[in-house]
Short mmCIF file of C-alpha atoms and ligand atoms in Angstrom, two decimals:
data_model
loop_
_atom_site.label_atom_id
_atom_site.label_comp_id
_atom_site.label_asym_id
_atom_site.label_seq_id
_atom_site.Cartn_x
_atom_site.Cartn_y
_atom_site.Cartn_z
CA MET A 1 -15.06 -2.29 12.83
CA HIS A 2 -12.21 -3.82 14.71
CA ALA A 3 -12.27 -3.02 18.44
CA ILE A 4 -9.22 -2.02 20.48
CA ASP A 5 -8.28 -5.07 22.62
CA GLU A 6 -5.49 -6.66 24.55
CA THR A 7 -3.42 -7.11 21.25
CA HIS A 8 -3.10 -3.24 21.01
CA SER A 9 -1.93 -2.61 24.56
CA PRO A 10 1.30 -0.46 24.48
CA ALA A 11 2.37 -2.24 27.56
CA LEU A 12 2.89 -5.60 25.71
CA VAL A 13 6.43 -6.80 25.64
CA SER A 14 7.80 -9.75 23.54
CA TRP A 15 10.25 -12.37 24.73
CA LEU A 16 12.02 -11.50 21.57
CA ALA A 17 14.13 -8.45 22.34
CA SER A 18 14.23 -7.06 18.80
CA ALA A 19 10.50 -6.60 18.71
CA ASN A 20 10.70 -4.27 21.81
CA GLN A 21 13.20 -1.82 20.30
CA ALA A 22 11.85 1.71 19.92
CA GLY A 23 11.09 2.52 16.22
CA ALA A 24 10.93 -1.02 15.21
CA ASP A 25 8.40 -1.71 12.34
CA PHE A 26 7.28 -5.02 13.62
CA PRO A 27 6.55 -4.87 17.47
CA LEU A 28 4.09 -7.28 19.07
CA GLN A 29 1.21 -4.95 18.36
CA ASN A 30 1.72 -5.30 14.47
CA LEU A 31 1.98 -8.91 13.38
CA PRO A 32 1.90 -8.44 9.70
CA HIS A 33 1.52 -11.37 7.30
CA GLY A 34 3.79 -12.17 4.28
CA VAL A 35 5.08 -14.89 2.12
CA PHE A 36 8.83 -15.89 2.34
CA ARG A 37 11.58 -18.46 1.95
CA ARG A 38 15.27 -18.58 2.90
CA GLN A 39 17.30 -16.73 0.18
CA ALA A 40 18.88 -18.88 -2.53
CA SER A 41 17.51 -21.96 -0.71
CA GLY A 42 15.11 -23.36 -3.26
CA GLU A 43 12.69 -23.97 -0.29
CA ALA A 44 8.96 -23.82 -0.86
CA TRP A 45 7.38 -20.35 -0.31
CA ARG A 46 5.25 -20.26 2.85
CA GLY A 47 3.41 -17.73 4.92
CA GLY A 48 5.00 -15.92 7.85
CA VAL A 49 4.33 -13.28 10.45
CA ALA A 50 7.02 -10.60 11.16
CA ILE A 51 7.95 -10.04 14.70
CA GLY A 52 11.11 -7.78 15.48
CA ASP A 53 13.97 -8.86 13.22
CA GLN A 54 12.61 -12.32 12.70
CA VAL A 55 9.74 -13.93 10.79
CA LEU A 56 7.67 -16.69 12.48
CA ASP A 57 7.33 -19.41 9.84
CA MET A 58 3.61 -20.12 10.08
CA ALA A 59 3.76 -23.47 8.18
CA ALA A 60 6.29 -24.66 10.85
CA ALA A 61 4.35 -23.19 13.73
CA HIS A 62 1.06 -24.77 12.60
CA ALA A 63 2.81 -28.17 12.12
CA ALA A 64 4.37 -27.86 15.53
CA GLY A 65 0.84 -27.59 17.06
CA LEU A 66 1.17 -24.25 18.44
CA PHE A 67 -2.51 -23.19 17.72
CA THR A 68 -5.81 -24.61 18.67
CA GLY A 69 -9.48 -24.22 17.55
CA GLU A 70 -10.30 -21.36 15.13
CA ALA A 71 -6.71 -19.97 15.40
CA ALA A 72 -5.36 -23.24 14.19
CA VAL A 73 -7.49 -23.19 11.02
CA ALA A 74 -6.41 -19.79 10.38
CA ALA A 75 -2.71 -20.59 11.09
CA GLY A 76 -2.87 -23.45 8.53
CA HIS A 77 -3.87 -20.97 5.80
CA ALA A 78 -1.40 -18.37 7.12
CA GLY A 79 1.52 -20.74 6.36
CA ALA A 80 0.31 -21.35 2.69
CA PRO A 81 2.34 -20.14 -0.26
CA ALA A 82 -0.33 -17.59 -1.02
CA LEU A 83 -2.55 -16.00 1.61
CA ASN A 84 -5.95 -15.99 -0.34
CA GLY A 85 -7.32 -18.85 1.96
CA LEU A 86 -6.54 -16.91 5.08
CA MET A 87 -8.17 -13.73 3.46
CA ALA A 88 -11.33 -15.74 2.70
CA LEU A 89 -11.90 -16.80 6.37
CA GLY A 90 -13.09 -13.49 7.67
CA PRO A 91 -12.60 -11.39 10.78
CA SER A 92 -13.38 -13.95 13.46
CA ALA A 93 -10.63 -16.49 12.40
CA TRP A 94 -8.25 -13.39 11.70
CA GLN A 95 -8.84 -12.17 15.16
CA ALA A 96 -8.46 -15.56 16.71
CA LEU A 97 -5.07 -16.02 15.08
CA ARG A 98 -3.97 -12.49 16.15
CA LEU A 99 -4.84 -13.15 19.70
CA ALA A 100 -2.96 -16.48 19.84
CA LEU A 101 0.04 -14.98 18.08
CA SER A 102 0.06 -12.11 20.53
CA ARG A 103 -0.08 -14.47 23.55
CA GLY A 104 2.44 -16.95 22.31
CA LEU A 105 4.96 -14.20 21.42
CA ARG A 106 4.58 -12.04 24.56
CA GLU A 107 6.84 -12.08 27.59
CA GLY A 108 5.89 -14.69 30.13
CA ALA A 109 4.34 -17.15 27.45
CA THR A 110 4.84 -20.82 27.97
CA ASP A 111 6.34 -22.87 25.28
CA GLN A 112 8.82 -20.16 24.19
CA ALA A 113 11.27 -22.77 22.98
CA ARG A 114 8.79 -24.24 20.65
CA TRP A 115 7.96 -20.84 19.23
CA ARG A 116 11.49 -19.82 18.95
CA ALA A 117 12.28 -22.89 16.84
CA CYS A 118 9.89 -21.41 14.14
CA LEU A 119 11.76 -18.13 13.78
CA VAL A 120 13.87 -17.21 10.81
CA PRO A 121 15.92 -13.94 10.65
CA LEU A 122 14.53 -11.46 8.21
CA ALA A 123 18.11 -10.85 7.00
CA GLU A 124 18.08 -14.47 5.64
CA ILE A 125 14.83 -14.43 3.73
CA GLU A 126 13.41 -13.30 0.35
CA MET A 127 9.75 -12.46 -0.14
CA THR A 128 7.15 -12.68 -2.86
CA VAL A 129 3.72 -11.19 -3.70
CA PRO A 130 1.62 -12.50 -0.66
CA ALA A 131 -1.49 -13.57 -2.60
CA ARG A 132 -2.67 -14.78 -5.97
CA ILE A 133 -4.04 -11.42 -7.16
CA GLY A 134 -7.09 -11.95 -9.32
CA ASP A 135 -7.71 -8.25 -10.10
CA TYR A 136 -6.02 -5.05 -9.38
CA THR A 137 -7.79 -1.83 -9.43
CA ASP A 138 -6.10 1.63 -8.94
CA MET A 139 -8.14 4.56 -7.54
CA TYR A 140 -7.66 8.27 -7.62
CA ALA A 141 -8.80 9.25 -4.11
CA SER A 142 -6.52 12.21 -3.20
CA ILE A 143 -8.08 15.55 -4.00
CA HIS A 144 -4.64 17.14 -3.54
CA HIS A 145 -3.05 14.84 -6.11
CA ALA A 146 -6.05 15.11 -8.52
CA GLY A 147 -5.82 18.89 -8.29
CA ASN A 148 -2.12 19.18 -8.73
CA ILE A 149 -2.19 16.80 -11.73
CA GLY A 150 -5.28 18.30 -13.09
CA LYS A 151 -3.62 21.79 -13.26
CA LEU A 152 -0.95 20.35 -15.46
CA PHE A 153 -3.23 18.34 -17.90
CA ARG A 154 -6.29 20.51 -17.85
CA PRO A 155 -5.44 24.14 -16.51
CA ASP A 156 -9.05 25.24 -16.98
CA SER A 157 -10.73 22.55 -14.95
CA PRO A 158 -8.25 20.70 -12.85
CA LEU A 159 -10.88 18.58 -11.08
CA THR A 160 -13.12 16.66 -13.13
CA PRO A 161 -16.91 17.22 -12.48
CA ASN A 162 -17.15 13.59 -11.03
CA PHE A 163 -14.30 13.80 -8.54
CA LYS A 164 -16.44 14.88 -5.47
CA TRP A 165 -19.15 12.44 -6.34
CA LEU A 166 -17.43 9.05 -6.73
CA PRO A 167 -14.12 7.48 -6.16
CA ILE A 168 -12.52 7.36 -9.68
CA GLY A 169 -10.60 4.19 -10.53
CA TYR A 170 -9.09 2.21 -13.46
CA HIS A 171 -8.45 -1.48 -13.96
CA GLY A 172 -4.74 -2.21 -13.68
CA ARG A 173 -2.49 -4.99 -14.60
CA VAL A 174 -1.66 -7.92 -12.28
CA SER A 175 1.08 -9.63 -14.25
CA SER A 176 3.63 -6.88 -13.65
CA ILE A 177 3.12 -6.43 -9.88
CA GLY A 178 6.19 -7.31 -7.98
CA VAL A 179 7.48 -7.00 -4.33
CA SER A 180 9.86 -4.66 -2.73
CA GLY A 181 13.19 -5.06 -4.46
CA GLN A 182 11.76 -5.22 -7.96
CA SER A 183 13.61 -3.67 -10.80
CA PHE A 184 12.33 -3.03 -14.42
CA PRO A 185 13.52 -1.55 -17.63
CA ARG A 186 12.47 1.94 -18.56
CA PRO A 187 9.41 1.53 -20.83
CA ARG A 188 9.24 2.66 -24.53
CA GLY A 189 6.21 3.75 -26.19
CA GLN A 190 4.43 6.47 -28.25
CA ILE A 191 5.01 10.04 -27.15
CA LEU A 192 3.79 13.33 -28.63
CA PRO A 193 6.49 15.88 -28.33
CA PRO A 194 5.33 19.33 -27.38
CA GLY A 195 3.97 21.17 -30.37
CA ALA A 196 4.28 18.20 -32.75
CA ALA A 197 1.55 17.07 -34.88
CA ALA A 198 2.36 13.39 -34.84
CA PRO A 199 3.86 11.12 -32.03
CA VAL A 200 7.34 9.49 -32.00
CA PHE A 201 8.41 6.11 -30.74
CA SER A 202 10.81 6.69 -27.91
CA GLU A 203 11.90 5.54 -24.45
CA CYS A 204 10.04 7.22 -21.59
CA LYS A 205 11.64 10.54 -20.70
CA ARG A 206 9.18 11.54 -17.84
CA LEU A 207 9.24 8.41 -15.79
CA ASP A 208 7.58 8.90 -12.35
CA TYR A 209 6.64 7.06 -9.21
CA GLU A 210 3.38 7.32 -7.22
CA LEU A 211 3.23 6.88 -3.45
CA GLU A 212 0.03 4.89 -2.74
CA LEU A 213 -1.28 2.51 -0.17
CA GLY A 214 -2.56 -0.94 -1.31
CA ILE A 215 -5.65 -2.58 0.10
CA TRP A 216 -5.82 -6.43 0.26
CA ILE A 217 -9.42 -7.61 -0.01
CA GLY A 218 -10.53 -10.17 2.55
CA GLN A 219 -13.74 -12.05 2.02
CA GLY A 220 -15.31 -11.64 -1.42
CA ASN A 221 -18.88 -10.66 -2.47
CA ALA A 222 -21.11 -12.61 -4.93
CA GLN A 223 -21.61 -11.08 -8.40
CA GLY A 224 -24.70 -8.84 -8.34
CA GLU A 225 -24.58 -8.34 -4.51
CA PRO A 226 -22.91 -4.94 -3.71
CA VAL A 227 -21.12 -4.58 -0.34
CA PRO A 228 -22.97 -2.06 1.88
CA LEU A 229 -20.61 0.35 3.51
CA ALA A 230 -21.86 -0.89 6.96
CA ASP A 231 -20.66 -4.39 6.19
CA VAL A 232 -17.33 -3.41 4.44
CA GLU A 233 -14.93 -4.58 7.25
CA ARG A 234 -15.07 -8.28 6.55
CA HIS A 235 -14.01 -7.59 3.01
CA LEU A 236 -10.82 -5.68 4.08
CA PHE A 237 -7.91 -7.87 5.12
CA GLY A 238 -5.13 -5.34 5.42
CA MET A 239 -2.86 -2.77 3.81
CA CYS A 240 0.61 -2.43 2.18
CA LEU A 241 2.57 0.31 0.40
CA LEU A 242 2.23 0.51 -3.45
CA ASN A 243 4.30 2.21 -6.03
CA ASP A 244 2.31 2.85 -9.27
CA TRP A 245 5.22 3.51 -11.59
CA SER A 246 3.96 5.90 -14.30
CA ALA A 247 5.40 6.97 -17.67
CA ARG A 248 3.97 10.53 -17.87
CA ASP A 249 4.80 11.23 -21.45
CA ILE A 250 3.24 7.92 -22.65
CA GLN A 251 0.22 8.67 -20.41
CA ALA A 252 -0.34 12.16 -21.74
CA TRP A 253 -0.74 10.84 -25.27
CA GLU A 254 -2.78 7.67 -24.59
CA TYR A 255 -5.08 8.41 -21.66
CA GLN A 256 -8.07 9.88 -23.55
CA PRO A 257 -10.66 8.57 -23.64
CA LEU A 258 -10.41 5.39 -21.65
CA GLY A 259 -7.60 6.23 -19.07
CA PRO A 260 -4.08 4.85 -18.37
CA PHE A 261 -2.93 1.89 -20.41
CA LEU A 262 0.61 1.25 -21.18
CA ALA A 263 1.83 4.23 -19.13
CA LYS A 264 0.94 2.20 -15.93
CA SER A 265 1.23 -1.52 -16.94
CA PHE A 266 4.88 -2.15 -17.15
CA ALA A 267 5.46 -2.42 -13.24
CA THR A 268 3.83 -1.81 -9.94
CA THR A 269 5.77 -2.55 -6.63
CA VAL A 270 4.18 -3.59 -3.39
CA SER A 271 5.75 -3.91 0.07
CA PRO A 272 5.67 -7.61 1.06
CA TRP A 273 4.09 -7.27 4.40
CA ILE A 274 0.32 -6.93 4.87
CA VAL A 275 -0.49 -4.88 7.98
CA THR A 276 -3.97 -6.14 9.06
CA MET A 277 -6.90 -3.88 9.45
CA ALA A 278 -6.91 -5.20 13.20
CA ALA A 279 -3.41 -3.85 13.59
CA LEU A 280 -4.54 -0.53 12.15
CA ALA A 281 -7.62 -0.13 14.41
CA PRO A 282 -6.00 2.38 16.89
CA TYR A 283 -4.95 4.72 14.06
CA ARG A 284 -8.30 5.32 12.62
CA GLY A 285 -10.13 8.57 13.05
CA GLN A 286 -12.94 10.88 11.66
CA TRP A 287 -13.57 11.19 8.05
CA ILE A 288 -14.96 14.59 7.19
CA ARG A 289 -16.51 15.78 4.01
CA PRO A 290 -15.80 19.60 3.76
CA GLU A 291 -18.82 21.90 4.08
CA GLY A 292 -19.81 23.13 0.69
CA ASP A 293 -18.75 19.90 -1.07
CA PRO A 294 -21.36 17.50 -2.16
CA GLN A 295 -22.27 15.19 0.65
CA PRO A 296 -21.81 11.44 -0.32
CA MET A 297 -24.73 9.55 -1.68
CA PRO A 298 -26.34 7.16 0.80
CA TYR A 299 -24.36 4.10 -0.40
CA LEU A 300 -21.17 6.03 0.19
CA ASP A 301 -22.23 7.32 3.79
CA ASP A 302 -22.32 5.59 7.07
CA PRO A 303 -22.00 6.71 10.76
CA ALA A 304 -19.09 4.38 11.28
CA ILE A 305 -17.18 5.88 8.28
CA ARG A 306 -17.67 9.31 9.62
CA GLU A 307 -16.39 8.35 13.08
CA ARG A 308 -13.46 6.08 12.19
CA GLY A 309 -13.26 5.90 8.34
CA ALA A 310 -9.89 7.71 8.03
CA PHE A 311 -6.59 6.18 8.68
CA ASP A 312 -3.62 8.24 10.06
CA ILE A 313 -0.86 6.49 8.34
CA THR A 314 2.34 8.56 7.92
CA ILE A 315 3.77 8.05 4.37
CA GLU A 316 7.01 9.03 2.97
CA SER A 317 8.89 8.67 -0.35
CA TRP A 318 12.73 8.71 -0.62
CA LEU A 319 15.11 8.54 -3.66
CA GLU A 320 18.50 6.88 -3.82
CA SER A 321 20.40 7.74 -6.95
CA ALA A 322 23.17 5.50 -8.40
CA THR A 323 25.50 8.40 -7.50
CA MET A 324 24.35 8.21 -3.86
CA ARG A 325 24.77 4.48 -3.73
CA ALA A 326 28.33 4.75 -5.13
CA ALA A 327 29.27 7.49 -2.66
CA GLY A 328 27.67 5.76 0.28
CA GLN A 329 25.27 8.77 0.75
CA ASN A 330 21.80 8.47 2.43
CA ALA A 331 18.73 8.51 0.26
CA ALA A 332 16.96 11.93 -0.10
CA ARG A 333 13.42 12.35 1.13
CA LEU A 334 11.06 13.49 -1.45
CA SER A 335 7.72 13.70 0.44
CA HIS A 336 6.13 13.34 3.98
CA SER A 337 2.27 13.19 4.52
CA SER A 338 -0.51 11.22 5.86
CA PHE A 339 -3.17 8.97 4.38
CA ARG A 340 -5.72 10.75 6.57
CA HIS A 341 -5.96 13.49 3.92
CA SER A 342 -7.61 11.07 1.51
CA TYR A 343 -10.91 12.41 -0.04
CA TRP A 344 -12.30 9.00 -0.15
CA THR A 345 -11.94 6.38 2.45
CA VAL A 346 -10.92 2.70 2.06
CA GLY A 347 -14.58 1.55 2.76
CA GLN A 348 -16.09 3.96 0.25
CA MET A 349 -13.63 2.67 -2.42
CA VAL A 350 -14.80 -0.92 -1.87
CA ALA A 351 -18.53 0.09 -1.57
CA HIS A 352 -18.31 1.95 -4.77
CA HIS A 353 -16.26 -0.72 -6.60
CA THR A 354 -19.09 -3.29 -5.94
CA VAL A 355 -22.22 -1.06 -6.28
CA GLY A 356 -22.86 -1.92 -9.85
CA GLY A 357 -22.53 -5.67 -9.03
CA CYS A 358 -18.84 -6.29 -9.54
CA ASN A 359 -17.51 -9.11 -7.36
CA LEU A 360 -14.31 -8.84 -5.49
CA GLN A 361 -12.36 -11.82 -4.45
CA PRO A 362 -10.14 -12.62 -1.63
CA GLY A 363 -6.51 -11.35 -2.58
CA ASP A 364 -7.74 -8.78 -5.00
CA LEU A 365 -5.60 -5.55 -4.67
CA ILE A 366 -6.83 -2.03 -4.61
CA GLY A 367 -4.49 1.02 -4.86
CA THR A 368 -5.69 4.10 -3.20
CA GLY A 369 -4.26 6.48 -5.89
CA THR A 370 -1.34 8.80 -5.12
CA GLN A 371 -1.73 10.17 -1.68
CA SER A 372 -0.60 13.74 -1.77
CA GLY A 373 -1.37 15.97 1.16
CA PRO A 374 -2.44 19.60 1.33
CA GLY A 375 0.95 21.05 2.49
CA GLU A 376 4.48 21.96 1.35
CA GLY A 377 6.53 18.77 0.87
CA GLU A 378 3.42 16.54 0.82
CA ALA A 379 3.07 15.85 -2.90
CA ALA A 380 3.59 12.15 -3.55
CA ALA A 381 4.85 12.03 -7.26
CA LEU A 382 7.62 13.84 -9.08
CA ILE A 383 5.30 15.45 -11.54
CA GLU A 384 3.76 17.32 -8.74
CA GLN A 385 7.01 18.03 -6.94
CA SER A 386 8.75 19.32 -10.07
CA VAL A 387 5.55 21.06 -11.38
CA GLY A 388 5.41 19.17 -14.57
CA GLY A 389 9.22 19.17 -14.86
CA LYS A 390 9.61 22.84 -14.81
CA GLN A 391 11.14 23.11 -11.23
CA PRO A 392 13.67 20.28 -10.77
CA VAL A 393 13.80 19.00 -7.21
CA SER A 394 17.06 19.16 -5.29
CA LEU A 395 18.31 15.87 -3.90
CA GLY A 396 20.77 17.68 -1.40
CA ASN A 397 23.94 16.11 -2.98
CA GLY A 398 24.11 18.52 -6.01
CA GLU A 399 21.87 16.23 -8.02
CA THR A 400 18.41 17.34 -9.12
CA ARG A 401 15.38 15.44 -10.51
CA SER A 402 12.49 16.43 -12.75
CA PHE A 403 11.72 12.68 -13.43
CA LEU A 404 13.43 9.48 -12.68
CA GLU A 405 16.76 8.54 -14.09
CA ASP A 406 18.15 5.06 -14.75
CA GLY A 407 19.59 3.55 -11.54
CA ASP A 408 17.26 5.53 -9.39
CA THR A 409 15.75 3.47 -6.42
CA VAL A 410 12.49 4.90 -4.90
CA ILE A 411 11.80 3.83 -1.43
CA LEU A 412 8.35 4.23 0.13
CA ARG A 413 7.86 3.99 3.97
CA ALA A 414 4.83 4.13 6.29
CA TRP A 415 4.18 3.83 9.80
CA CYS A 416 1.43 4.69 12.43
CA GLU A 417 1.91 6.20 15.88
CA ARG A 418 -0.59 7.73 18.31
CA PRO A 419 -0.14 8.71 21.89
CA GLY A 420 -1.22 5.80 24.17
CA PHE A 421 -0.38 3.17 21.56
CA ALA A 422 2.57 1.50 20.04
CA ARG A 423 4.35 2.62 16.79
CA ILE A 424 3.87 0.07 14.02
CA GLY A 425 5.48 0.15 10.58
CA PHE A 426 4.94 -1.26 7.05
CA GLY A 427 8.52 -2.16 6.09
CA ASP A 428 10.09 -0.75 2.99
CA CYS A 429 8.81 -0.73 -0.56
CA ARG A 430 11.74 -0.30 -2.84
CA GLY A 431 12.07 -0.47 -6.62
CA THR A 432 14.80 0.49 -9.10
CA VAL A 433 14.66 1.88 -12.75
CA LEU A 434 16.96 0.02 -15.21
CA PRO A 435 18.00 1.37 -18.64
CA ALA A 436 15.54 0.79 -21.48
CA ARG A 437 16.05 -2.50 -23.31
MN1 MN B 1 -1.82 5.55 -9.38
#
């Protein structure tokens, strides 16, 4: 597991003033990776690292000879149009690059002019999905979400008998994954109206979002060789925000017996920056299985997971309606919670995914499932917040929502903070619902 080292020191200050502003998502302690180009430039996509209000063009920085040794090898891959090569290198190379970036961007570094020449303002760039995603799996790891949803779909037994024994998941769709800024038409499909004997073909009337985190896989594993939990860290590159847009009415009719299909496959939005596992190291904490619950099987249990398996990542969802945009009003917050409440940890999800012999590859994406917390205001999807549509949510400007309307933009946000350490953020994950076509 990543150690706390000099790159995490809260005392670090960058020669780039915008990186030192309180509340900034991308201080020197973060250094997330993404893939970008200048807007409307026709330039080639290339990898970059966010710092303050700038991105360090890694292709340019590598070409300028700013790195040596193992960090130079990693920097070459970090400037590529997709980050799979960087993800495949493993923790030693990732760490060498992080250290070199931290030292080059901090106050007092030599060569500042050569580094500064590789910066591009974030305000001038567009971004794309940061890796060629081979496979995307979405889990169901929050017991609070599973309980809330289960009550609506199966009032007699909200939690399925397997929930406390294994991390539930389904295989999702890669082709419709987009980055923040994505918009998509409201899906159409088969829907069974309440009390009806036969379904109708209709546009979705119960369109929802799901606030999740995404896990970017680092090194892969060979087919037939499961990843032991004690060895999971080299398979974890970093995390992002993920919105698993969901058509609840289509889902309710189609999901048995094989799980979600068209209710989930029309769009998934991720935040473009990958916050590395190294950057997240200070915000990890104990993972505790409640007494009285089944203890995990040996392949899902490890002392390191018990000590530092949980991640205290604050997660929020916001809604900006077309009315708010037209009136210049602020978005309304729908939820506020933390990923530390997850019933299953990131490591357990990966260990379980591979235990039967499935091979993961660098750049694979795993969603954590909707991360609802235990308290008031911590439910991370509208179906929970509106209790299946029966209690519409007030947006504070006279509008209410049971489910999403055309023109609605959902904004996901996440950050980590802990006394004695810097605050680091994920950057926004925004997506907008367009009318059905
Ligand atoms: Mn989901």
